[in-house]
mmCIF file of C-alpha atoms (C1' of nucleotides) in Angstrom:
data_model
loop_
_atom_site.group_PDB
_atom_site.id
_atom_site.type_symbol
_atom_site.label_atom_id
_atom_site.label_comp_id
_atom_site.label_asym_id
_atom_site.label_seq_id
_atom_site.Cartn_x
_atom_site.Cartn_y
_atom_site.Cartn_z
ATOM 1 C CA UNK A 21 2.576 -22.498 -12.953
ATOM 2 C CA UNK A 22 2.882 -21.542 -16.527
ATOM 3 C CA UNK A 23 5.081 -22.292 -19.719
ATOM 4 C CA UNK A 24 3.330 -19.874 -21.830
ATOM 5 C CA UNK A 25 4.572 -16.928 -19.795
ATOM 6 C CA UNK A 26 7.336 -14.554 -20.553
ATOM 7 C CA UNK A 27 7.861 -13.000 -17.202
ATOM 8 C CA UNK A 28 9.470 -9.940 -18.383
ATOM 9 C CA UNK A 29 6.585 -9.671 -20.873
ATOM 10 C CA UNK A 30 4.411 -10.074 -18.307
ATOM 11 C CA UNK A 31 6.082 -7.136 -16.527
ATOM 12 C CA UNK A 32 6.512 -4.929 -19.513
ATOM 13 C CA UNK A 33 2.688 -5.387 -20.022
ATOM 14 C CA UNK A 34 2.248 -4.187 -16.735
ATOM 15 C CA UNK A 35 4.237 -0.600 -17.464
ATOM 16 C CA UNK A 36 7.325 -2.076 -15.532
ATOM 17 C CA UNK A 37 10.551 -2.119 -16.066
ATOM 18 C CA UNK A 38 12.023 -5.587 -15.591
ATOM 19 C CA UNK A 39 14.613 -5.600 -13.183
ATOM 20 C CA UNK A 40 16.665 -8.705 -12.630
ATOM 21 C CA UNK A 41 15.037 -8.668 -8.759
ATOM 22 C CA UNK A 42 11.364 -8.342 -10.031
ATOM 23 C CA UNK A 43 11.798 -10.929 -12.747
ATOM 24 C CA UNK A 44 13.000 -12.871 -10.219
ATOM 25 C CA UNK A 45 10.319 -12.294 -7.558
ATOM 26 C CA UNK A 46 7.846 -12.957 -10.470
ATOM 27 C CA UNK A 47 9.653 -16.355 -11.783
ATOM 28 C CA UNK A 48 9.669 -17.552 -8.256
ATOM 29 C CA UNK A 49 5.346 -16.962 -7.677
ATOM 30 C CA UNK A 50 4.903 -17.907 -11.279
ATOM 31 C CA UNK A 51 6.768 -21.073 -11.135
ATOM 32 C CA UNK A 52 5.232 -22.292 -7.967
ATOM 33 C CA UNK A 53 2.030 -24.395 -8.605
ATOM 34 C CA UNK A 54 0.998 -22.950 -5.224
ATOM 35 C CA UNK A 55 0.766 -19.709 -3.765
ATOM 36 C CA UNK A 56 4.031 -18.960 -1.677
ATOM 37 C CA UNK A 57 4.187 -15.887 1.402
ATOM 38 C CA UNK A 58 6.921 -13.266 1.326
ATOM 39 C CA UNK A 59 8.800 -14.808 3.736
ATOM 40 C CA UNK A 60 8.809 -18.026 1.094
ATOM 41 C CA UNK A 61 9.682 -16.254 -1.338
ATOM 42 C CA UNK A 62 12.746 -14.300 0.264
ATOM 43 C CA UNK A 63 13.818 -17.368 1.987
ATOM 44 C CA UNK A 64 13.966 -18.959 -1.548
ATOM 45 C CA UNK A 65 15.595 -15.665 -3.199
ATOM 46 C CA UNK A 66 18.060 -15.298 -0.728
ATOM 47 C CA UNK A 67 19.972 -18.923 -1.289
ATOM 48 C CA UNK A 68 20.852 -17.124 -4.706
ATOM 49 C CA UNK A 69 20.583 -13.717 -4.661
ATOM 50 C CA UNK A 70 21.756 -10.718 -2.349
ATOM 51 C CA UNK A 71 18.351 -9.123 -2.840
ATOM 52 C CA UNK A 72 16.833 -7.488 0.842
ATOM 53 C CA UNK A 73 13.970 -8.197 2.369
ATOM 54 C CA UNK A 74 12.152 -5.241 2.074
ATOM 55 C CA UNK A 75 12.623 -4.888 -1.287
ATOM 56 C CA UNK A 76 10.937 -8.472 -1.755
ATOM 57 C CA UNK A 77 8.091 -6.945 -0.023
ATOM 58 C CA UNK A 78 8.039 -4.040 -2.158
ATOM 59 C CA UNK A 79 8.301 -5.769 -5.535
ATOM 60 C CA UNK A 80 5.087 -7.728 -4.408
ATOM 61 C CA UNK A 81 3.317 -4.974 -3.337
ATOM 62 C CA UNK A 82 4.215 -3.745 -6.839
ATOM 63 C CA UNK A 83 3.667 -6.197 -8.530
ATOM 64 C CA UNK A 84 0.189 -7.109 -6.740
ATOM 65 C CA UNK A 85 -0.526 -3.007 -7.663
ATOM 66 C CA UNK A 86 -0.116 -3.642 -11.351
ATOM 67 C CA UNK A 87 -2.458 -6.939 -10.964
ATOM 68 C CA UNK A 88 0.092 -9.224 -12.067
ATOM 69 C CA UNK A 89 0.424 -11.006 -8.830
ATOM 70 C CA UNK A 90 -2.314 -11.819 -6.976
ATOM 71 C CA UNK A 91 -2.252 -11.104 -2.610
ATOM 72 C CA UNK A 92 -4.268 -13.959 -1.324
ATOM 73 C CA UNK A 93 -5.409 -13.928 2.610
ATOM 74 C CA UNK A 94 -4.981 -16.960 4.384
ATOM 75 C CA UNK A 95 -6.312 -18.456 7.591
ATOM 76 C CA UNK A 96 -2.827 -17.768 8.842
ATOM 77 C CA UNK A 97 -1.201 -14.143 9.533
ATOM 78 C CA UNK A 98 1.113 -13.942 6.678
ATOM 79 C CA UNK A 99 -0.753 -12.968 3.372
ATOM 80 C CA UNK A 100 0.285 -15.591 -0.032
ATOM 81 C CA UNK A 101 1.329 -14.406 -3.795
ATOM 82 C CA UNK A 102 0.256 -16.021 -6.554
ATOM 83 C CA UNK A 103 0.371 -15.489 -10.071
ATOM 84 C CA UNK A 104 -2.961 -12.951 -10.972
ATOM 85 C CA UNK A 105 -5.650 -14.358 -12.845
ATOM 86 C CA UNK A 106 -5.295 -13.756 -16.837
ATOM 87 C CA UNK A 107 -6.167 -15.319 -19.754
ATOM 88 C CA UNK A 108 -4.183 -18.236 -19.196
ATOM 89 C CA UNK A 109 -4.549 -18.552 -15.753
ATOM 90 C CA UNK A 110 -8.764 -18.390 -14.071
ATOM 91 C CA UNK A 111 -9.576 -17.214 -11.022
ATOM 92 C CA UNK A 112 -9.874 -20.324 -8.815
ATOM 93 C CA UNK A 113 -10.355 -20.846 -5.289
ATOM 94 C CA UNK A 114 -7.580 -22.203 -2.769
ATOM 95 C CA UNK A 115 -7.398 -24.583 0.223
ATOM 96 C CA UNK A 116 -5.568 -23.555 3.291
ATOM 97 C CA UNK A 117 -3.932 -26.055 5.760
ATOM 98 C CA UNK A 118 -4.561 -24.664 9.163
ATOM 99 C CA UNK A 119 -1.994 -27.687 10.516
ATOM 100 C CA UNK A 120 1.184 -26.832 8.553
ATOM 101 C CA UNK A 121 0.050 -23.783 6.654
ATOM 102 C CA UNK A 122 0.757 -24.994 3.076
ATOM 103 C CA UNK A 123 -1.825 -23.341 0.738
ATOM 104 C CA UNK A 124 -3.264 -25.189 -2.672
ATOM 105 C CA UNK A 125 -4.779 -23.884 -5.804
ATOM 106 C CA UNK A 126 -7.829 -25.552 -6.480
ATOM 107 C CA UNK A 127 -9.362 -26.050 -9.865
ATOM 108 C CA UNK A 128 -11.439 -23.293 -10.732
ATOM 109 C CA UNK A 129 -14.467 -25.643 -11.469
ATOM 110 C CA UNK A 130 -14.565 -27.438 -8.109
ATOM 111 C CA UNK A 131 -16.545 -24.319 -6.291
ATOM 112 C CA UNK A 132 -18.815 -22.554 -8.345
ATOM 113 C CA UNK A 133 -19.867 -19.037 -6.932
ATOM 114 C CA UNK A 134 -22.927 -16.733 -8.454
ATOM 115 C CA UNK A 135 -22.628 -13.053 -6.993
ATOM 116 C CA UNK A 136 -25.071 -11.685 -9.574
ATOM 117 C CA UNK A 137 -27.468 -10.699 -6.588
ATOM 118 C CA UNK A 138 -24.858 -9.046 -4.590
ATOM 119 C CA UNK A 139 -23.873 -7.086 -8.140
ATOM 120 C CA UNK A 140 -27.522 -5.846 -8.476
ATOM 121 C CA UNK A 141 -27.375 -3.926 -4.549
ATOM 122 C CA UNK A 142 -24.048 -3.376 -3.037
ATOM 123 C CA UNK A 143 -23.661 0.225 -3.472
ATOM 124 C CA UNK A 144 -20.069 0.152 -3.053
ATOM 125 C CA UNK A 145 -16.894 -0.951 -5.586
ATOM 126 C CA UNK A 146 -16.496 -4.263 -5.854
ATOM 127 C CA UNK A 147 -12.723 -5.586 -7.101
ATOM 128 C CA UNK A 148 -12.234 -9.219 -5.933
ATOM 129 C CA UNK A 149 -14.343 -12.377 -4.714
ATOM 130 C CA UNK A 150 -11.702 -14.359 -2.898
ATOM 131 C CA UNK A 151 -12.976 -18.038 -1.659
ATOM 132 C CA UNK A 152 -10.893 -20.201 0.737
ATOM 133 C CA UNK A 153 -11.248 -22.848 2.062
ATOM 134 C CA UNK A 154 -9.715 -23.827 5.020
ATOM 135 C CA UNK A 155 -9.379 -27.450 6.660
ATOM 136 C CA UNK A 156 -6.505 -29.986 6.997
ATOM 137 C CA UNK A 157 -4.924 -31.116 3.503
ATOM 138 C CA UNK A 158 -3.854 -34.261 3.052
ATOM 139 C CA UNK A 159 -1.223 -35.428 4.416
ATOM 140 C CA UNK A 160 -1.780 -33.474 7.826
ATOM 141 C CA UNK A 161 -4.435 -35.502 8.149
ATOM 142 C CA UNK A 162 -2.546 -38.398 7.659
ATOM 143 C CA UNK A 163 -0.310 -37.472 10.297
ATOM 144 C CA UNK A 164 -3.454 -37.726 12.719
ATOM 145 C CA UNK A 165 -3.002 -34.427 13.833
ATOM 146 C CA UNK A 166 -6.497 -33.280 15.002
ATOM 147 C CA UNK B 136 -26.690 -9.274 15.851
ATOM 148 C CA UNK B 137 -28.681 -11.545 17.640
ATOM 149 C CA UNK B 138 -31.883 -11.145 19.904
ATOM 150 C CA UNK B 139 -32.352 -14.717 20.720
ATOM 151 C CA UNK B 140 -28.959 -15.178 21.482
ATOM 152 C CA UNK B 141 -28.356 -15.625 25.412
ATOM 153 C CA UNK B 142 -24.610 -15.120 25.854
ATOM 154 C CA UNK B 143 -24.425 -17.359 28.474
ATOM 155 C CA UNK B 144 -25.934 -20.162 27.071
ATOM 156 C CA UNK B 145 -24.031 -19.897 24.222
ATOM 157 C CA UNK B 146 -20.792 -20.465 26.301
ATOM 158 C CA UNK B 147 -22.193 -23.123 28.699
ATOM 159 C CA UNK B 148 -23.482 -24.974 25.555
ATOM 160 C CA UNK B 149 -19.726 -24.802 23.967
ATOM 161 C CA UNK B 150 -18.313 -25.813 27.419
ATOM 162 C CA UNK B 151 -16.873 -23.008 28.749
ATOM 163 C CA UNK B 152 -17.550 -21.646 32.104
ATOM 164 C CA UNK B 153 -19.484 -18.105 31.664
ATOM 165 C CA UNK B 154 -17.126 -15.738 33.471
ATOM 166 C CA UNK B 155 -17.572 -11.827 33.521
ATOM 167 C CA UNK B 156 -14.396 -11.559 30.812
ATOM 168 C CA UNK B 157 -15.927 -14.237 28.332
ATOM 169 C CA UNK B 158 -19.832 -12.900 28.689
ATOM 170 C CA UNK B 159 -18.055 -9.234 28.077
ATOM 171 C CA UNK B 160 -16.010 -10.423 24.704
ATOM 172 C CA UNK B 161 -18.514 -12.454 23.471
ATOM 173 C CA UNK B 162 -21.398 -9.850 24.253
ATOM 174 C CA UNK B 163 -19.656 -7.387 22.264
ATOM 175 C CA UNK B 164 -18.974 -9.357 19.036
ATOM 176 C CA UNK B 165 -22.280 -10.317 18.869
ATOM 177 C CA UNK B 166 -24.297 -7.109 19.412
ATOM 178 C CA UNK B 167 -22.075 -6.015 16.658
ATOM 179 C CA UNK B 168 -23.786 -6.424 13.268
ATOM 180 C CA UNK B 169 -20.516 -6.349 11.809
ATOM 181 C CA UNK B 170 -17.375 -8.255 12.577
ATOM 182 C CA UNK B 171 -14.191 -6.475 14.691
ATOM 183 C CA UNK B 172 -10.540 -7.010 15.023
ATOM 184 C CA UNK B 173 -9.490 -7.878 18.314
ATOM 185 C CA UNK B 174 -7.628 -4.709 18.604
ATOM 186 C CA UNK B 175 -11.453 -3.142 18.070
ATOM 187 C CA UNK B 176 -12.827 -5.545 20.572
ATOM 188 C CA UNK B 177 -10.207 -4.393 22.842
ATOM 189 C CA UNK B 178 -10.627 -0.910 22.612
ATOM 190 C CA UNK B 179 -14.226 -1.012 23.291
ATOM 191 C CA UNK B 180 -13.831 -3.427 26.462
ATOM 192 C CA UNK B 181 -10.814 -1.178 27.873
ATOM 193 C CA UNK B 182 -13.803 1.986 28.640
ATOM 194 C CA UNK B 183 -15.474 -0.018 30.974
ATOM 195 C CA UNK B 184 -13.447 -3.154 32.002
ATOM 196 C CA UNK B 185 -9.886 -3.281 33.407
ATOM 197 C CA UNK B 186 -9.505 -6.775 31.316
ATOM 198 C CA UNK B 187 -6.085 -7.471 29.996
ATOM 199 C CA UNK B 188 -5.253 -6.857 26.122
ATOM 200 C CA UNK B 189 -3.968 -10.779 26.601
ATOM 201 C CA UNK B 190 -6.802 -12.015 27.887
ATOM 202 C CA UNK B 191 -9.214 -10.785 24.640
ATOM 203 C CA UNK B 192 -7.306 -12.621 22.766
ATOM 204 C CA UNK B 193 -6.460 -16.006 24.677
ATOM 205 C CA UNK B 194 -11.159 -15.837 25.030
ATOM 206 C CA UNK B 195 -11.087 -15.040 20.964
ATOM 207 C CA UNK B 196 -8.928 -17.896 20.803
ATOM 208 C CA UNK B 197 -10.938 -20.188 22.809
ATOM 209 C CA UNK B 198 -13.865 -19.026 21.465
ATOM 210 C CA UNK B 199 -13.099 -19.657 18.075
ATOM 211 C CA UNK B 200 -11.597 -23.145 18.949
ATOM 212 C CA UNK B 201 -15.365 -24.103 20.939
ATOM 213 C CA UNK B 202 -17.109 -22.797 17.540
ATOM 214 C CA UNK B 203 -18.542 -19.934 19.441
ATOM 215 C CA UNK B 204 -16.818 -16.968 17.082
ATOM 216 C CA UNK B 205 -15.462 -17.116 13.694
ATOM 217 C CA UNK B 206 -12.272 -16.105 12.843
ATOM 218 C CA UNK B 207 -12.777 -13.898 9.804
ATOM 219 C CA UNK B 208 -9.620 -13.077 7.640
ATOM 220 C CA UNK B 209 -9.972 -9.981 6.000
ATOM 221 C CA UNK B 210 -7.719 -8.601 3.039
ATOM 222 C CA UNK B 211 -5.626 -6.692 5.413
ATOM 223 C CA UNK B 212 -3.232 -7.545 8.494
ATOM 224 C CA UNK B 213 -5.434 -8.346 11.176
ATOM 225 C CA UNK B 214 -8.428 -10.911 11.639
ATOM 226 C CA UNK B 215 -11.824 -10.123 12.467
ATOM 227 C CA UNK B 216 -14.274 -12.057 14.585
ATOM 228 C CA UNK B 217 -17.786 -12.509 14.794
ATOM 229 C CA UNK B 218 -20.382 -14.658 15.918
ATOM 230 C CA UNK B 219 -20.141 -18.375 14.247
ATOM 231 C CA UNK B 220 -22.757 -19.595 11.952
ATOM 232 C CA UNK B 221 -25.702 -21.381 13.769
ATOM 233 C CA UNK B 222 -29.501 -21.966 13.559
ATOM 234 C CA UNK B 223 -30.066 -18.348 14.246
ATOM 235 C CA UNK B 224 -26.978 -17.188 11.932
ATOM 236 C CA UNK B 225 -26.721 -18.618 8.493
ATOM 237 C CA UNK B 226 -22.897 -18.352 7.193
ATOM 238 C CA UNK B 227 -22.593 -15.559 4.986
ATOM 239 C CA UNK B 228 -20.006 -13.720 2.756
ATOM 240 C CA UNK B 229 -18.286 -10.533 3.975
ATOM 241 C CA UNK B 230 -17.001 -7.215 2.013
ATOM 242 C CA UNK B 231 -13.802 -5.722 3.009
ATOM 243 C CA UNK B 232 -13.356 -2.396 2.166
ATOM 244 C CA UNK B 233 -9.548 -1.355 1.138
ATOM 245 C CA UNK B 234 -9.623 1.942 2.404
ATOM 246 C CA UNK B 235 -11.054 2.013 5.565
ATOM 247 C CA UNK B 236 -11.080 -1.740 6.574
ATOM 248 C CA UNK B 237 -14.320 -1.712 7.843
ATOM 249 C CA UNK B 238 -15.957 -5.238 7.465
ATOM 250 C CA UNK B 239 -19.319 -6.009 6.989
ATOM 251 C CA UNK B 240 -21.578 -8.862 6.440
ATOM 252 C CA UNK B 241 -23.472 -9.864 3.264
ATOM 253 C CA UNK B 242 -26.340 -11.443 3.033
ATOM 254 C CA UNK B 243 -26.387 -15.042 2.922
ATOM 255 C CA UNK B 244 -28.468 -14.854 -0.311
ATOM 256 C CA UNK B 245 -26.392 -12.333 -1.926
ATOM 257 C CA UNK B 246 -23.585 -14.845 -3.186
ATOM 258 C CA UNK B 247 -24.466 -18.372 -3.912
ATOM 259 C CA UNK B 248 -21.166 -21.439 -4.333
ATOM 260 C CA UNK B 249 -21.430 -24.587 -4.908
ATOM 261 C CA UNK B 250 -18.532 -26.686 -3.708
ATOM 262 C CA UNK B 251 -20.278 -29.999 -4.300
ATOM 263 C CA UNK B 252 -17.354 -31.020 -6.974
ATOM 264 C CA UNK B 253 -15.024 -30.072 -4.862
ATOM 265 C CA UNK B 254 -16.444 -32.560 -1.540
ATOM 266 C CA UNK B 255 -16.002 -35.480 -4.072
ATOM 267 C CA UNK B 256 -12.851 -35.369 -4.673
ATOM 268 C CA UNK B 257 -10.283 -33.157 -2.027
ATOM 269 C CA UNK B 258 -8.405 -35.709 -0.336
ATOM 270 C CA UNK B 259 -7.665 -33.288 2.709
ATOM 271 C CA UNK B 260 -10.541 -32.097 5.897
ATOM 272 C CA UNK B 261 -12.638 -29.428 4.444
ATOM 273 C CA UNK B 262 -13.953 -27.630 7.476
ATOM 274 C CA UNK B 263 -14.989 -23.775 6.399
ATOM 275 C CA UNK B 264 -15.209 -21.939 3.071
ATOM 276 C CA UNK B 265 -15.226 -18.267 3.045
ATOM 277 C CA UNK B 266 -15.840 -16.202 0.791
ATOM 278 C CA UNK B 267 -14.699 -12.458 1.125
ATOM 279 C CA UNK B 268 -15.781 -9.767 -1.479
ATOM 280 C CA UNK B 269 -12.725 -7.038 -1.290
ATOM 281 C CA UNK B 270 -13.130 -3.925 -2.878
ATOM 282 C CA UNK B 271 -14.274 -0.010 -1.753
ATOM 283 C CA UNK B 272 -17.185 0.708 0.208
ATOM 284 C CA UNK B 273 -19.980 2.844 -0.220
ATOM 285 C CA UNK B 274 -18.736 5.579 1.966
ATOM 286 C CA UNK B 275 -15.393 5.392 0.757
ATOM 287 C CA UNK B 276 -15.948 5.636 -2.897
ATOM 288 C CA UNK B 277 -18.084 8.689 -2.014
ATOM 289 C CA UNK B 278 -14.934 10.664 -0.761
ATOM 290 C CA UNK B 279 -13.360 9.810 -4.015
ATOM 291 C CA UNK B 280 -9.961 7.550 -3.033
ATOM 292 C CA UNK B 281 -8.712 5.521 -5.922
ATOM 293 C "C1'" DA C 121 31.162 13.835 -20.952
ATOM 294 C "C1'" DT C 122 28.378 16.277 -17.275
ATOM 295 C "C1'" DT C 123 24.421 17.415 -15.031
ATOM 296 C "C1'" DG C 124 20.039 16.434 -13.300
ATOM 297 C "C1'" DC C 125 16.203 13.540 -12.270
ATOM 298 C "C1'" DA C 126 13.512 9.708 -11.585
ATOM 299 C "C1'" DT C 127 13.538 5.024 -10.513
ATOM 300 C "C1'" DG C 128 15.290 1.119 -7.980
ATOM 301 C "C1'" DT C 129 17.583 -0.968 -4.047
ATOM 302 C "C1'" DG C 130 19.627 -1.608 0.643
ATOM 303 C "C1'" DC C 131 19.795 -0.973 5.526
ATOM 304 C "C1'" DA C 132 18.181 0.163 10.105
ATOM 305 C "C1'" DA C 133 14.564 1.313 12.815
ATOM 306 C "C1'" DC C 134 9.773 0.981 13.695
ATOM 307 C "C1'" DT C 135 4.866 -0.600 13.902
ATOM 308 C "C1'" DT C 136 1.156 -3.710 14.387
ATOM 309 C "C1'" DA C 137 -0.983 -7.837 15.638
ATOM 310 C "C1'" DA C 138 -0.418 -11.714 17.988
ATOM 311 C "C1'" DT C 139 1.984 -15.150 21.179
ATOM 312 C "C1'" DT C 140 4.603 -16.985 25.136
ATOM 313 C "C1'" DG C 141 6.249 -17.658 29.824
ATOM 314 C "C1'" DC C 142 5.474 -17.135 34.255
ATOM 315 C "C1'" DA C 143 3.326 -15.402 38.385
ATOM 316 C "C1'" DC C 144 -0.859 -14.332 40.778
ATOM 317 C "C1'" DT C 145 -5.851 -15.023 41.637
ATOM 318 C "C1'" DT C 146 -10.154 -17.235 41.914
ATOM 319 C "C1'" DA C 147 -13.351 -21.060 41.940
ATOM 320 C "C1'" DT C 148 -14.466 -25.753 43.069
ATOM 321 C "C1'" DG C 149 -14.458 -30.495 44.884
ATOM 322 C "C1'" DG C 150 -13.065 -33.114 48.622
ATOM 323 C "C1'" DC D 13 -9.869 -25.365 54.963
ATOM 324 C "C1'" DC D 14 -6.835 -27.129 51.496
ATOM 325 C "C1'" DA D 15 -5.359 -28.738 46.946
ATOM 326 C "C1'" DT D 16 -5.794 -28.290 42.431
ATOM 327 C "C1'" DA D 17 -7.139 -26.560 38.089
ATOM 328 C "C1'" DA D 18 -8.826 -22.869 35.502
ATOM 329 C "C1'" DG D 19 -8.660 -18.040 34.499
ATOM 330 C "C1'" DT D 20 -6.261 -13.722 34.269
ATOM 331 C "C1'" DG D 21 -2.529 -10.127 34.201
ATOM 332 C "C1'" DC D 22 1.951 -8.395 32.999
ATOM 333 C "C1'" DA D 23 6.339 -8.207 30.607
ATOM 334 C "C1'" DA D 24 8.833 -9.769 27.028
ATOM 335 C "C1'" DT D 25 9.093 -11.762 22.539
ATOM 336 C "C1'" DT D 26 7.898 -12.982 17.771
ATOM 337 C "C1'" DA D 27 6.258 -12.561 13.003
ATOM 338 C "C1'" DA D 28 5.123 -9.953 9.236
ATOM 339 C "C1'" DG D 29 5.121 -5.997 7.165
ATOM 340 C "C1'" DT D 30 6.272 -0.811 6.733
ATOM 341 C "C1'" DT D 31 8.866 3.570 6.742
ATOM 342 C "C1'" DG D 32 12.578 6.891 6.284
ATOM 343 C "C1'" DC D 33 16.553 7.873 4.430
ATOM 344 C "C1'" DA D 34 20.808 7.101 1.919
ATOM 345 C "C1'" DC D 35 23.107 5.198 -1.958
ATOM 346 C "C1'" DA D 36 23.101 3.488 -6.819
ATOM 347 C "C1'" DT D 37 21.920 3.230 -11.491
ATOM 348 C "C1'" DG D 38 19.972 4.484 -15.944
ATOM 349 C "C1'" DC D 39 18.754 7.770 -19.113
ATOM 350 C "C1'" DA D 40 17.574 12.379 -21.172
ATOM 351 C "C1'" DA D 41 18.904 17.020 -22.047
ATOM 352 C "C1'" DT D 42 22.434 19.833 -22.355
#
DNA sequence: ATTGCATGTGCAACTTAATTGCACTTATGG
DNA sequence: CCATAAGTGCAATTAAGTTGCACATGCAAT
């Protein structure tokens, strides 16, 4: 996703040590131009590595802790990791295939969002606006399936 | 939610035949003026009705596929579901809180998006957008969790 | 070097939410 | 009344994630 990052910067930033298995969870979401699952990402890990599954999931959760990956909830059950926004990456909003489940990063200007009103009332903490948007990408639809 | 909202219809118009199961599920999402898991729809059915765990959610599932109910992802493990956008419900945003996982619904007004740049060009079916504020509710935040 | 911790990782078992297969029941048209 | 399809229940299974506990590794203070 990014050349200007220095994944073991990135994790030192975050007060982490860098680990060969989190650098590698990390290198995996941040070389991905699309958010991946944990069940990606292990898959992916595993052809290479003799790293377990749970501690996959607990690198993410880590890492999604310390807000340098990003947890983003699909239409599906399983919950997608993406790099977190920072200065060289902007929030943006992603597309979810409901046919085969892939999941795209969209450009952040192609939905613009204003949630100054909801800023002025909700009495509660707000930490995240996620916006998805689910349908049938491309070449699902291609396929004709309905 | 809803005053104007005959259950019945509302299934008969979507094609379903109104049986005492369906009325039941859909009459409790939508006197909710929140959304609920299915486990929570579930629960509240199981005082009263001997219906079958199953069965909620094969009728969520058919419900959701007629447009009845939305299927609401939330930023935790399960999905929520309440009553689909229509004339007498606009689509709005929701707020999951972190904590808790309570759901609720925003106003329609309190977030405005704009995915006009976004119809011109995505080469895929666009067929919902959500938008999902996570964060800590009100209640919550009073109590003091991080 | 040795001890003592804290951190990191692996493995097995478990939990939660949802799905599947198959049998039984009910409703409906002929 | 019968045939068929639709609806429901139950048991078993799956998918994704979580937990508990043991082992390993690194590093600081002796």
């Amino acid at each position: 996703m990014c050349d200007q990052c220095n994944y073991e910067n990135l994790l030192s930033n975050a007060d982490l040590v860098a680990t060969t298995n989190r650098i590698q969870v990390l290198e995996i979401v941040g070389n991905n131009t699309f958010p991946l699952s944990a069940g990606d990402i292990y898959a992916i890990l595993e052809r290479t590595s003799s790293i377990n599954r749970v501690t996959v999931y607990r690198i993410l959760d880590l890492l999604v802790e310390h807000g340098v990956v990003d947890r983003i909830s699909t239409g599906g059950r399983a919950f997608y990791y993406g790099i977190a926004p920072n200065e060289h990456h902007k929030p943006h909003p992603h597309f979810y295939c409901r046919i085969c489940g892939q999941m795209d990063c969209l450009s952040p200007e192609s939905v613009t969002v204003d949630i100054a009103p909801l800023l002025k009332t909700y009495p509660g903490r707000i930490e995240k606006v996620e916006i998805r948007i689910d349908g049938i990408c491309k070449n699902c639809a291609k396929v004709g399936k309905k």
